[in-house]
Amino acid sequence: MNNNKSTIIGWILIFAVMVGFIWMNNPSEEQRAEYERAQAVRDSIALVEAQKELDKSLAEARYNQTLLQDSTSVLHLAAQGEEQTFTLENELLKLTFSNRGARVTSAVLKEYTNQEGLPLELFNADDESINFMLDGKNENIITEKLYFQPVTYTDSTLVLRMIASNGGYLDFSYRLLPESYMLNFSIQAHDMQNFFPSSMKTINVDWAQRVRQQEKGYTFEQRYTTLTYHTEKDTEHLNEMKAQTEELAGLEWIAFKDQFFSSIFIADQQFKSANIKSSPINEGSGYLKNMEAETTVFFDPSGEKASQFQFYFGPNQYQTLKESSKLSTSGKNLHLDKLIYFGWPIVRWVNRFFVVYLFDWLNSWGINMGIVLLLLTLIVKAIVFPFTYKQYVSTAKMRSLKPYIDKINAKYPNPEDALQKQQETMQLYSKYGVSPMSGCLPTLIQMPVWMALFFFIPNAIELRGQKFLWANDLSAYDDLLHWNFNLPLLGDHISLFCLLFSIVNIVNTLYTMNQQPAGGDPQQQKMMKWMMLLMPVIFIFALNNYSAGLNYYYFISTLTSILIMLVLRKTVDEKQLLVQLEANYAKQQQQPKKKSNMMARIEAMQKQLEEQQRLQQQQQKK
């Protein structure tokens, strides 16, 4: 391997991983084409859905009309009434309920605001629906079409009752927990054994929501908006970029998640079966995705045991989700914190066991989020500095051997002698105990930490709405420069922090390339240099829609790397390194070479074989 490849390979690996991840998380040309081709299909589907809604309304009218006209129906009383609304409220959350269907119709998060500065409404009755369907012997209960009567109503509790004509009833009980985003919910039948068949063991639940666009950038928020679900083993999600449907079983919770907020439906007894679906909604509509979940869950028609559920309507904040998981009515840890995707396994561990706690500690100081990110960057740089120093010294040792490398280059000036030149160069490195690959390992060790922030910052709700310098919101792109038309790959703006990051990246690349040890094929060096310079340009297009906080972090991180390299350049004496290498080589020459255990065993076997051959030859002579 050429002597100038060690650090270059390390940087190429880092850039390749990041570019690869960005490429995977950005829609490909094929996906964009598919998205555009599907536009007409989605419009057609919208017409079909509109027709379905009309048919549904007509069917609902017929259902209610039938129940109203049939005085012998057990559901005759529940089919008539007027809609009423009720409110449960605590310090964090305000929920509105309707007696028609006994469902939540609105969720307002008090501590957060939307882009207009108003209290953030996660959804309203037009965005969200939930319907419970129970099969009876002669007729079925469809809760969204029936009226429930309030039985208990306080600031934190609400019991809505569907009264049957036979004296039985069905209770929907809600309790909003104090200082929490958790809503406990149960369904229990009373004196309705004769209504249900004895074989009935489940309720069918249809839950759907149009997920609102809450943030500034549609494309960036869309990338982090997913229908997520959790089993006993793991947490998974549907594709972020295209429509997808899955049929599953044994789910503990289902989440309609956008970048920073979620509606989570939790079943104590698990969702026995679930047909889940997610599909993107066109930009400009004010929505991101349609999400649906058709499920079946435990139900006891005798009424001895209630069907227990919970809802979480709140922020995707790691510590909040983690604390909310402990409020499970089933006693199990719900692992709601896994809703936040923190990257691949090693990177995820770095985030969950280090970055989250470091970030929370810095945030507790009450300082500006831009300063928090600056301190976070400096602390991370300090932690990985020993690896950075080792990498630099390794490269400096190879540079210190430049006089010898120059002699080898002069000895093999012709291209056809490249192999001999490389072999002699490697022999030189071996002679002085210098490994070209030693600079790669420190770089690879730093990669999980470097990549961890790529996953963490876009998920940090603490950055939402936080101003710093010219950026009005560190969780969205800082479009200081924008225009009224779309440029290919760039859009209608350019993020200034993204531009600054790319500029300092070019400076860092040029400086790094100039610090590489001499030697190697000039054409190969030139190609690598252009590759390294091309990557910062790619970042302008790849990261332009990413959050200002992430680009700011990379800008500060790269700028700090340049400063560290300049300091090391001043403090590490390469002439002294060469003297040390020469002294180490002379010392090794004076010492007897120690043989490894393996070599000693091989030599012993060779001597034993030689002795056997000698004895055989003597016997043949006799």
Coordinates of C-alpha atoms in Angstrom, one line a residue:
M1 CA 0.0 0.0 0.0
N2 CA 1.3 3.5 -0.9
N3 CA 2.6 5.6 2.0
N4 CA 0.1 8.3 1.5
K5 CA -3.0 6.2 1.9
S6 CA -3.5 5.7 5.6
T7 CA -5.2 8.9 6.6
I8 CA -6.9 9.3 3.2
I9 CA -8.5 5.9 3.5
G10 CA -9.8 6.8 7.0
W11 CA -11.3 10.0 5.7
I12 CA -12.7 8.3 2.6
L13 CA -14.4 5.7 4.9
I14 CA -16.0 8.4 7.0
F15 CA -17.2 10.4 4.0
A16 CA -18.4 7.2 2.3
V17 CA -20.4 6.2 5.3
M18 CA -22.0 9.6 5.6
V19 CA -22.7 10.0 1.9
G20 CA -24.0 6.5 1.8
F21 CA -26.4 7.1 4.7
I22 CA -27.5 10.5 3.2
W23 CA -28.1 8.7 -0.1
M24 CA -30.2 6.0 1.6
N25 CA -32.2 8.5 3.5
N26 CA -32.8 10.8 0.6
P27 CA -35.1 9.7 -2.2
S28 CA -33.2 8.3 -5.2
E29 CA -33.9 9.4 -8.7
E30 CA -35.9 6.2 -9.1
Q31 CA -37.9 7.0 -6.0
R32 CA -38.5 10.6 -7.2
A33 CA -39.7 9.3 -10.5
E34 CA -41.9 6.8 -8.8
Y35 CA -43.2 9.5 -6.6
E36 CA -44.1 11.7 -9.6
R37 CA -45.6 8.7 -11.5
A38 CA -47.7 8.0 -8.4
Q39 CA -49.0 11.5 -8.3
A40 CA -51.9 10.8 -10.7
V41 CA -52.5 7.5 -8.9
R42 CA -52.7 9.3 -5.6
D43 CA -55.1 11.8 -7.0
S44 CA -57.3 9.0 -8.3
I45 CA -57.0 7.3 -4.9
A46 CA -58.1 10.6 -3.3
L47 CA -61.2 10.5 -5.5
V48 CA -61.9 6.9 -4.5
E49 CA -61.4 7.8 -0.9
A50 CA -63.8 10.7 -1.2
Q51 CA -66.3 8.3 -2.7
K52 CA -65.7 5.9 0.2
E53 CA -66.3 8.7 2.6
L54 CA -69.5 9.5 0.9
D55 CA -70.5 5.8 0.9
K56 CA -69.5 5.6 4.5
S57 CA -71.7 8.6 5.4
L58 CA -74.6 7.1 3.5
A59 CA -74.1 3.8 5.3
E60 CA -73.9 5.5 8.6
A61 CA -77.1 7.4 7.9
R62 CA -78.8 4.1 6.9
Y63 CA -77.3 2.4 10.0
N64 CA -78.6 5.1 12.3
Q65 CA -81.9 5.3 10.5
T66 CA -82.4 1.6 10.9
L67 CA -81.6 1.8 14.6
L68 CA -83.9 4.8 15.1
Q69 CA -86.8 3.2 13.3
D70 CA -86.3 -0.2 15.0
S71 CA -87.5 0.3 18.5
T72 CA -86.8 -3.4 19.2
S73 CA -83.1 -2.9 18.6
V74 CA -80.9 -3.2 21.7
L75 CA -79.0 -0.1 20.3
H76 CA -82.1 2.0 19.7
L77 CA -81.4 4.3 22.6
A78 CA -77.7 4.7 21.7
A79 CA -78.5 5.7 18.1
Q80 CA -80.2 8.9 19.1
G81 CA -78.8 12.0 20.8
E82 CA -76.9 15.2 20.3
E83 CA -73.1 15.6 20.1
Q84 CA -71.5 16.9 23.3
T85 CA -67.8 17.6 24.0
F86 CA -65.8 17.2 27.2
T87 CA -62.3 18.3 28.2
L88 CA -59.7 16.6 30.3
E89 CA -56.7 18.7 31.1
N90 CA -53.5 18.7 33.1
E91 CA -50.3 20.8 33.2
L92 CA -49.1 19.5 29.9
L93 CA -52.0 18.3 27.8
K94 CA -55.5 19.3 26.9
L95 CA -57.8 16.6 25.4
T96 CA -61.2 17.1 23.9
F97 CA -63.7 14.2 23.7
S98 CA -67.0 13.6 21.9
N99 CA -69.9 11.6 23.2
R100 CA -70.5 10.4 19.6
G101 CA -68.2 7.4 19.4
A102 CA -66.7 8.2 22.9
R103 CA -63.4 9.2 21.3
V104 CA -60.7 11.7 21.6
T105 CA -61.2 14.4 19.0
S106 CA -58.4 16.8 19.8
A107 CA -55.0 16.9 21.5
V108 CA -53.3 20.2 22.4
L109 CA -49.8 20.2 23.8
K110 CA -49.6 23.2 26.1
E111 CA -45.8 23.6 26.2
Y112 CA -45.3 23.7 22.4
T113 CA -46.4 26.0 19.7
N114 CA -47.0 25.6 16.0
Q115 CA -45.3 27.7 13.2
E116 CA -47.8 30.5 13.8
G117 CA -47.0 30.7 17.5
L118 CA -50.3 29.1 18.6
P119 CA -50.6 26.2 21.0
L120 CA -49.7 23.0 19.1
E121 CA -52.7 20.9 18.2
L122 CA -51.5 17.4 17.3
F123 CA -54.8 16.6 15.6
N124 CA -58.5 17.5 15.6
A125 CA -61.7 15.6 14.7
D126 CA -61.0 16.1 10.9
D127 CA -57.6 14.6 11.2
E128 CA -58.1 11.6 13.4
S129 CA -60.7 8.8 13.9
I130 CA -61.0 5.7 16.0
N131 CA -63.8 3.2 15.8
F132 CA -64.5 0.1 17.9
M133 CA -66.5 -2.6 16.3
L134 CA -68.1 -5.4 18.4
D135 CA -69.9 -8.3 16.7
G136 CA -73.2 -9.2 18.4
K137 CA -75.5 -12.2 17.8
N138 CA -78.1 -10.2 15.9
E139 CA -76.6 -6.8 15.4
N140 CA -73.2 -5.2 15.7
I141 CA -71.9 -2.3 17.7
I142 CA -70.1 0.4 15.7
T143 CA -69.1 3.0 18.2
E144 CA -68.4 5.9 15.9
K145 CA -72.2 5.9 15.0
L146 CA -73.5 5.8 18.5
Y147 CA -74.0 8.3 21.3
F148 CA -72.6 7.7 24.8
Q149 CA -73.9 9.3 28.0
P150 CA -71.5 10.9 30.5
V151 CA -71.5 9.1 33.8
T152 CA -68.4 10.5 35.5
Y153 CA -66.8 13.8 34.5
T154 CA -64.0 15.6 36.4
D155 CA -60.8 17.5 35.3
S156 CA -58.9 14.3 34.8
T157 CA -61.5 11.5 34.5
L158 CA -64.4 10.8 32.1
V159 CA -66.7 7.8 31.8
L160 CA -68.9 7.6 28.8
R161 CA -71.6 4.9 28.7
M162 CA -73.4 3.3 25.7
I163 CA -76.8 2.3 27.2
A164 CA -78.5 -0.7 25.6
S165 CA -82.3 -1.2 25.6
N166 CA -81.9 -4.5 27.5
G167 CA -80.5 -2.8 30.6
G168 CA -76.9 -3.6 29.7
Y169 CA -74.3 -1.0 29.0
L170 CA -70.7 -0.5 27.7
D171 CA -68.4 1.8 29.5
F172 CA -65.5 3.7 28.0
S173 CA -63.4 5.1 30.9
Y174 CA -60.7 7.7 30.5
R175 CA -58.2 9.0 33.0
L176 CA -55.5 11.6 32.2
L177 CA -52.5 11.1 34.4
P178 CA -51.1 14.2 36.3
E179 CA -48.1 16.0 34.8
S180 CA -48.0 13.4 32.0
Y181 CA -48.9 12.9 28.4
M182 CA -50.4 9.5 29.2
L183 CA -54.1 8.8 29.0
N184 CA -55.4 5.5 30.5
F185 CA -58.4 4.0 28.8
S186 CA -60.6 0.9 29.3
I187 CA -63.6 -0.7 27.7
Q188 CA -65.8 -2.9 29.9
A189 CA -69.2 -4.5 29.2
H190 CA -71.9 -4.8 31.9
D191 CA -74.9 -7.2 31.7
M192 CA -74.5 -7.7 27.9
Q193 CA -73.6 -11.5 27.9
N194 CA -76.8 -12.2 25.9
F195 CA -75.9 -9.6 23.3
F196 CA -72.5 -11.2 22.3
P197 CA -71.9 -14.7 21.1
S198 CA -70.0 -16.9 23.5
S199 CA -67.2 -17.4 21.0
M200 CA -66.4 -13.6 20.8
K201 CA -63.0 -12.8 22.3
T202 CA -61.8 -9.7 20.5
I203 CA -62.7 -6.2 19.4
N204 CA -62.0 -4.8 16.0
V205 CA -60.3 -1.4 16.2
D206 CA -59.8 1.0 13.3
W207 CA -57.5 3.9 14.0
A208 CA -56.5 6.5 11.4
Q209 CA -54.8 9.9 11.3
R210 CA -53.6 12.4 8.8
V211 CA -50.3 13.5 10.3
R212 CA -49.9 17.3 10.2
Q213 CA -46.9 19.1 8.9
Q214 CA -45.8 20.9 12.1
E215 CA -42.3 22.1 11.0
K216 CA -40.8 24.4 8.4
G217 CA -39.4 22.0 5.9
Y218 CA -41.7 19.4 4.4
T219 CA -38.9 17.2 2.9
F220 CA -36.9 17.0 6.1
E221 CA -39.9 16.4 8.4
Q222 CA -41.3 13.8 6.0
R223 CA -38.0 11.9 6.3
Y224 CA -38.6 11.5 10.1
T225 CA -42.4 10.8 9.9
T226 CA -43.1 7.1 10.2
L227 CA -45.6 4.6 11.4
T228 CA -43.7 2.9 14.1
Y229 CA -44.6 -0.3 16.0
H230 CA -43.2 -2.3 18.9
T231 CA -43.2 -6.0 19.6
E232 CA -41.8 -7.8 22.6
K233 CA -38.5 -8.1 20.7
D234 CA -37.9 -4.9 18.8
T235 CA -39.1 -1.6 17.4
E236 CA -39.7 -1.2 13.6
H237 CA -41.2 1.3 11.2
L238 CA -42.7 1.4 7.8
N239 CA -40.9 3.1 4.8
E240 CA -40.6 6.8 5.2
M241 CA -40.6 7.7 1.5
K242 CA -43.3 5.5 -0.1
A243 CA -46.6 3.9 0.7
Q244 CA -46.3 0.6 2.5
T245 CA -48.7 -1.9 4.1
E246 CA -47.8 -4.7 6.6
E247 CA -49.9 -7.4 8.3
L248 CA -48.5 -8.2 11.7
A249 CA -49.3 -9.8 15.0
G250 CA -48.3 -9.5 18.7
L251 CA -47.8 -5.7 18.7
E252 CA -47.5 -3.9 22.0
W253 CA -48.0 -0.4 20.7
I254 CA -48.5 1.5 17.4
A255 CA -47.3 5.0 16.9
F256 CA -48.3 7.7 14.4
K257 CA -45.0 9.6 14.6
D258 CA -43.9 12.8 13.0
Q259 CA -40.4 14.4 13.5
F260 CA -41.1 15.7 17.0
F261 CA -44.5 14.5 18.2
S262 CA -46.5 11.2 18.3
S263 CA -49.8 9.7 18.9
I264 CA -49.2 6.2 20.4
F265 CA -51.9 3.6 21.0
I266 CA -50.9 1.0 23.6
A267 CA -52.7 -2.3 24.3
D268 CA -52.1 -4.1 27.6
Q269 CA -53.0 -7.5 26.1
Q270 CA -51.2 -6.7 22.8
F271 CA -52.8 -6.2 19.4
K272 CA -53.5 -9.8 18.4
S273 CA -53.4 -8.9 14.7
A274 CA -52.7 -5.6 12.9
N275 CA -52.9 -4.4 9.4
I276 CA -51.0 -1.1 9.3
K277 CA -50.6 1.3 6.4
S278 CA -48.7 4.5 5.7
S279 CA -48.7 6.7 2.6
P280 CA -47.2 10.1 1.8
I281 CA -49.4 13.2 1.2
N282 CA -48.4 15.8 -1.4
E283 CA -46.5 18.8 -0.3
G284 CA -48.6 21.9 0.2
S285 CA -51.5 20.2 1.7
G286 CA -50.5 20.9 5.3
Y287 CA -50.1 17.2 5.9
L288 CA -47.3 14.6 5.7
K289 CA -48.8 11.2 5.7
N290 CA -52.0 9.1 6.0
M291 CA -51.5 6.5 8.7
E292 CA -54.0 3.6 9.4
A293 CA -54.1 0.7 11.7
E294 CA -56.8 -2.0 11.6
T295 CA -56.4 -4.2 14.6
T296 CA -58.0 -6.8 16.9
V297 CA -57.5 -6.8 20.6
F298 CA -58.8 -8.7 23.7
F299 CA -62.4 -8.3 24.8
D300 CA -64.3 -10.1 27.6
P301 CA -68.0 -10.1 26.7
S302 CA -68.9 -11.3 30.3
G303 CA -67.5 -8.0 31.6
E304 CA -65.4 -9.7 34.3
K305 CA -62.2 -8.2 32.8
A306 CA -61.8 -4.8 31.1
S307 CA -59.9 -4.3 27.9
Q308 CA -57.0 -2.0 29.0
F309 CA -55.4 0.6 26.7
Q310 CA -53.3 3.7 27.0
F311 CA -52.6 6.7 24.7
Y312 CA -49.5 8.8 24.6
F313 CA -50.1 12.2 23.0
G314 CA -46.8 14.1 23.3
P315 CA -43.3 15.0 22.3
N316 CA -40.7 12.6 21.0
Q317 CA -38.4 13.6 23.8
Y318 CA -36.1 10.8 24.9
Q319 CA -36.4 11.2 28.7
T320 CA -40.1 12.0 28.6
L321 CA -40.8 8.8 26.6
K322 CA -38.5 6.8 28.9
E323 CA -40.4 8.1 32.0
S324 CA -43.8 7.5 30.3
S325 CA -42.8 3.9 29.7
K326 CA -42.8 3.4 33.5
L327 CA -46.5 4.4 33.7
S328 CA -47.7 1.2 31.9
T329 CA -50.9 -0.2 33.4
S330 CA -49.6 -3.7 32.6
G331 CA -46.5 -3.2 34.7
K332 CA -44.2 -3.8 31.7
N333 CA -41.6 -1.4 30.5
L334 CA -43.1 -0.1 27.3
H335 CA -39.8 1.0 25.8
L336 CA -41.4 4.1 24.2
D337 CA -37.9 5.7 24.0
K338 CA -37.2 3.3 21.2
L339 CA -39.6 5.4 19.1
I340 CA -36.6 7.7 18.5
Y341 CA -34.3 6.2 15.9
F342 CA -30.7 6.8 17.0
G343 CA -29.0 4.9 14.3
W344 CA -27.3 1.6 13.8
P345 CA -26.4 -0.6 16.9
I346 CA -23.0 0.8 17.8
V347 CA -24.1 4.4 17.0
R348 CA -27.3 3.9 18.9
W349 CA -25.4 2.9 22.0
V350 CA -23.2 5.9 21.8
N351 CA -26.3 8.1 21.6
R352 CA -28.4 6.4 24.3
F353 CA -25.6 5.9 26.9
F354 CA -23.5 9.0 26.3
V355 CA -24.8 11.8 23.9
V356 CA -28.3 12.0 25.4
Y357 CA -27.0 12.5 28.9
L358 CA -24.2 14.9 27.9
F359 CA -26.7 16.9 25.9
D360 CA -29.3 17.0 28.8
W361 CA -26.5 18.0 31.3
L362 CA -25.5 20.9 29.1
N363 CA -29.1 21.9 28.4
S364 CA -29.7 22.0 32.1
W365 CA -27.4 25.1 32.3
G366 CA -30.1 27.2 30.7
I367 CA -27.8 28.6 28.0
N368 CA -28.6 29.2 24.3
M369 CA -28.8 26.0 22.2
G370 CA -26.1 27.2 19.9
I371 CA -23.7 27.3 22.8
V372 CA -24.9 23.9 24.0
L373 CA -24.0 22.5 20.5
L374 CA -20.7 24.3 20.6
L375 CA -19.8 22.8 24.0
L376 CA -21.1 19.4 23.0
T377 CA -18.7 19.5 19.9
L378 CA -15.7 20.6 22.0
I379 CA -16.3 17.9 24.6
V380 CA -16.7 15.2 21.9
K381 CA -13.5 16.5 20.3
A382 CA -11.7 16.3 23.6
I383 CA -12.8 12.7 24.2
V384 CA -11.6 11.5 20.8
F385 CA -8.5 13.7 20.9
P386 CA -6.2 10.8 22.0
F387 CA -7.2 8.9 18.8
T388 CA -6.8 12.1 16.7
Y389 CA -3.3 12.6 18.2
K390 CA -2.3 9.0 17.5
Q391 CA -3.5 9.3 14.0
Y392 CA -1.6 12.5 13.4
V393 CA 1.6 11.1 14.9
S394 CA 1.3 8.0 12.7
T395 CA 1.1 10.3 9.6
A396 CA 3.9 12.5 10.9
K397 CA 6.2 9.5 11.3
M398 CA 5.6 8.6 7.6
R399 CA 6.3 12.2 6.6
S400 CA 9.6 12.2 8.7
L401 CA 10.8 9.3 6.4
K402 CA 10.5 11.6 3.4
P403 CA 14.3 11.7 2.7
Y404 CA 14.3 7.9 2.4
I405 CA 11.1 7.9 0.3
D406 CA 12.7 10.5 -2.0
K407 CA 15.7 8.1 -2.6
I408 CA 13.3 5.2 -3.4
N409 CA 11.4 7.5 -5.8
A410 CA 14.6 8.5 -7.5
K411 CA 15.7 4.8 -7.7
Y412 CA 12.5 3.8 -9.5
P413 CA 11.5 6.7 -11.7
N414 CA 9.7 4.6 -14.4
P415 CA 6.0 3.6 -14.1
E416 CA 6.8 0.0 -14.8
D417 CA 8.8 -0.1 -11.6
A418 CA 5.8 0.9 -9.5
L419 CA 5.5 -2.5 -7.9
Q420 CA 9.2 -2.6 -6.8
K421 CA 9.0 0.9 -5.5
Q422 CA 5.9 0.0 -3.4
Q423 CA 7.6 -3.1 -2.1
E424 CA 10.7 -1.3 -1.1
T425 CA 8.6 1.5 0.5
M426 CA 6.8 -1.1 2.6
Q427 CA 10.1 -2.6 3.6
L428 CA 11.2 0.8 4.7
Y429 CA 8.1 1.3 6.9
S430 CA 8.6 -2.2 8.3
K431 CA 12.2 -1.4 9.1
Y432 CA 11.3 1.6 11.2
G433 CA 8.1 0.1 12.7
V434 CA 5.7 2.4 10.9
S435 CA 2.4 1.1 9.6
P436 CA 0.5 3.0 6.9
M437 CA -2.7 1.4 8.3
S438 CA -2.1 2.6 11.8
G439 CA -3.8 5.9 11.0
C440 CA -7.0 4.2 9.8
L441 CA -7.8 2.5 13.2
P442 CA -8.1 5.8 15.2
T443 CA -10.3 7.2 12.4
L444 CA -12.6 4.1 12.5
I445 CA -12.8 4.3 16.3
Q446 CA -14.0 8.0 16.0
M447 CA -16.6 7.2 13.4
P448 CA -19.4 5.9 15.8
V449 CA -19.2 9.2 17.8
W450 CA -19.0 11.3 14.6
M451 CA -22.0 9.5 13.2
A452 CA -24.0 9.5 16.4
L453 CA -24.6 13.3 16.2
F454 CA -25.9 12.8 12.7
F455 CA -28.8 10.8 14.1
F456 CA -29.2 12.6 17.4
I457 CA -29.4 16.3 16.4
P458 CA -32.4 15.9 13.9
N459 CA -34.3 14.1 16.7
A460 CA -33.5 16.6 19.4
I461 CA -36.8 18.4 20.1
E462 CA -35.0 20.7 22.4
L463 CA -33.6 22.5 19.3
R464 CA -37.1 23.1 18.0
G465 CA -37.8 26.9 17.7
Q466 CA -34.4 27.8 19.2
K467 CA -32.7 30.8 17.6
F468 CA -29.0 31.2 17.2
L469 CA -27.2 33.9 15.1
W470 CA -29.2 34.1 11.8
A471 CA -31.0 30.8 12.3
N472 CA -34.6 31.3 13.6
D473 CA -35.0 27.5 14.3
L474 CA -32.1 25.2 14.8
S475 CA -34.3 22.2 14.0
A476 CA -35.0 23.5 10.5
Y477 CA -32.9 24.7 7.6
D478 CA -31.5 28.3 7.9
D479 CA -32.6 29.7 4.5
L480 CA -30.9 33.1 4.8
L481 CA -30.5 32.9 1.1
H482 CA -33.7 31.9 -0.8
W483 CA -35.5 32.5 -4.1
N484 CA -39.0 31.9 -5.6
F485 CA -38.1 29.0 -7.9
N486 CA -36.7 25.5 -7.5
L487 CA -33.2 24.6 -8.6
P488 CA -32.4 20.9 -9.3
L489 CA -31.1 19.1 -6.2
L490 CA -30.9 22.4 -4.3
G491 CA -34.5 23.6 -4.1
D492 CA -35.6 27.2 -3.3
H493 CA -32.9 28.1 -0.8
I494 CA -29.4 27.5 0.4
S495 CA -28.6 26.9 4.1
L496 CA -25.8 29.2 5.2
F497 CA -24.5 26.8 7.9
C498 CA -24.5 24.0 5.2
L499 CA -22.5 26.3 2.9
L500 CA -20.0 27.2 5.7
F501 CA -19.6 23.6 6.6
S502 CA -18.8 22.7 3.0
I503 CA -16.3 25.6 2.7
V504 CA -14.4 24.7 5.8
N505 CA -14.5 21.1 4.7
I506 CA -12.8 22.1 1.4
V507 CA -10.1 23.9 3.5
N508 CA -9.7 20.9 5.8
T509 CA -9.4 18.6 2.8
L510 CA -6.7 20.8 1.1
Y511 CA -4.8 21.0 4.4
T512 CA -5.1 17.2 5.0
M513 CA -3.9 16.4 1.5
N514 CA -0.9 18.7 1.8
Q515 CA 0.0 17.0 5.1
Q516 CA 0.1 13.6 3.6
P517 CA 3.5 11.8 3.4
A518 CA 5.3 11.9 0.0
G519 CA 5.4 9.0 -2.4
G520 CA 2.9 6.9 -4.3
D521 CA 1.6 7.2 -7.8
P522 CA 1.1 10.9 -8.8
Q523 CA -2.0 10.1 -10.9
Q524 CA -3.5 8.1 -8.1
Q525 CA -2.8 11.0 -5.7
K526 CA -4.4 13.4 -8.1
M527 CA -7.5 11.3 -8.4
M528 CA -7.9 10.9 -4.6
K529 CA -7.5 14.7 -4.2
W530 CA -10.3 15.4 -6.6
M531 CA -12.5 12.8 -4.8
M532 CA -11.8 14.4 -1.5
L533 CA -12.6 17.9 -2.9
L534 CA -15.8 16.6 -4.5
M535 CA -17.3 15.3 -1.3
P536 CA -17.7 18.8 0.4
V537 CA -19.5 19.9 -2.8
I538 CA -21.8 16.9 -2.6
F539 CA -22.6 17.9 1.0
I540 CA -24.0 21.3 -0.2
F541 CA -26.8 19.4 -2.1
A542 CA -27.1 16.5 0.4
L543 CA -27.4 18.5 3.6
N544 CA -29.1 21.7 2.3
N545 CA -32.6 20.6 3.6
Y546 CA -31.2 19.3 6.9
S547 CA -31.5 21.2 10.2
A548 CA -29.4 24.2 10.9
G549 CA -28.3 22.6 14.1
L550 CA -26.8 19.6 12.3
N551 CA -24.9 21.7 9.8
Y552 CA -23.8 24.1 12.6
Y553 CA -22.4 21.1 14.5
Y554 CA -20.5 19.8 11.4
F555 CA -19.2 23.3 10.7
I556 CA -17.9 23.7 14.3
S557 CA -16.5 20.2 14.3
T558 CA -14.6 20.6 11.0
L559 CA -13.3 24.0 12.1
T560 CA -12.1 22.6 15.4
S561 CA -10.4 19.7 13.5
I562 CA -8.4 22.3 11.4
L563 CA -7.4 24.2 14.6
I564 CA -6.3 20.9 16.3
M565 CA -4.2 20.0 13.2
L566 CA -2.5 23.4 13.2
V567 CA -1.7 23.0 16.9
L568 CA -0.3 19.5 16.4
R569 CA 1.7 20.7 13.4
K570 CA 3.4 23.3 15.6
T571 CA 3.9 21.0 18.6
V572 CA 5.0 17.7 16.9
D573 CA 8.6 17.9 15.8
E574 CA 9.0 15.6 12.7
K575 CA 12.8 15.8 12.8
Q576 CA 12.8 14.6 16.4
L577 CA 10.4 11.8 15.3
L578 CA 13.0 10.7 12.7
V579 CA 15.8 10.7 15.3
Q580 CA 13.5 8.6 17.6
L581 CA 12.8 6.1 14.7
E582 CA 16.5 5.8 13.9
A583 CA 17.3 5.2 17.6
N584 CA 14.6 2.6 17.9
Y585 CA 15.9 0.8 14.8
A586 CA 19.5 0.8 16.1
K587 CA 18.3 -0.5 19.5
Q588 CA 16.4 -3.3 17.8
Q589 CA 19.5 -4.3 15.8
Q590 CA 21.5 -4.7 19.0
Q591 CA 19.0 -6.9 20.7
P592 CA 18.7 -10.6 19.8
K593 CA 15.5 -11.2 17.8
K594 CA 12.9 -13.0 19.8
K595 CA 11.0 -15.7 18.1
S596 CA 7.3 -16.1 18.5
N597 CA 5.9 -19.3 20.0
M598 CA 4.6 -20.2 16.5
M599 CA 8.0 -19.8 14.9
A600 CA 9.7 -21.8 17.7
R601 CA 7.3 -24.7 17.1
I602 CA 7.8 -24.6 13.4
E603 CA 11.6 -24.7 13.8
A604 CA 11.3 -27.6 16.3
M605 CA 9.2 -29.5 13.8
Q606 CA 11.7 -28.8 11.0
K607 CA 14.6 -30.1 13.2
Q608 CA 12.6 -33.2 14.1
L609 CA 11.8 -33.9 10.5
E610 CA 15.5 -33.4 9.5
E611 CA 16.5 -35.9 12.3
Q612 CA 14.0 -38.5 11.0
Q613 CA 15.3 -38.1 7.5
R614 CA 19.0 -38.5 8.7
L615 CA 18.1 -41.7 10.6
Q616 CA 16.3 -43.1 7.5
Q617 CA 19.3 -42.4 5.3
Q618 CA 21.6 -44.2 7.8
Q619 CA 19.3 -47.3 7.8
Q620 CA 19.3 -47.4 4.0
K621 CA 23.1 -47.4 3.9
K622 CA 23.3 -50.4 6.2

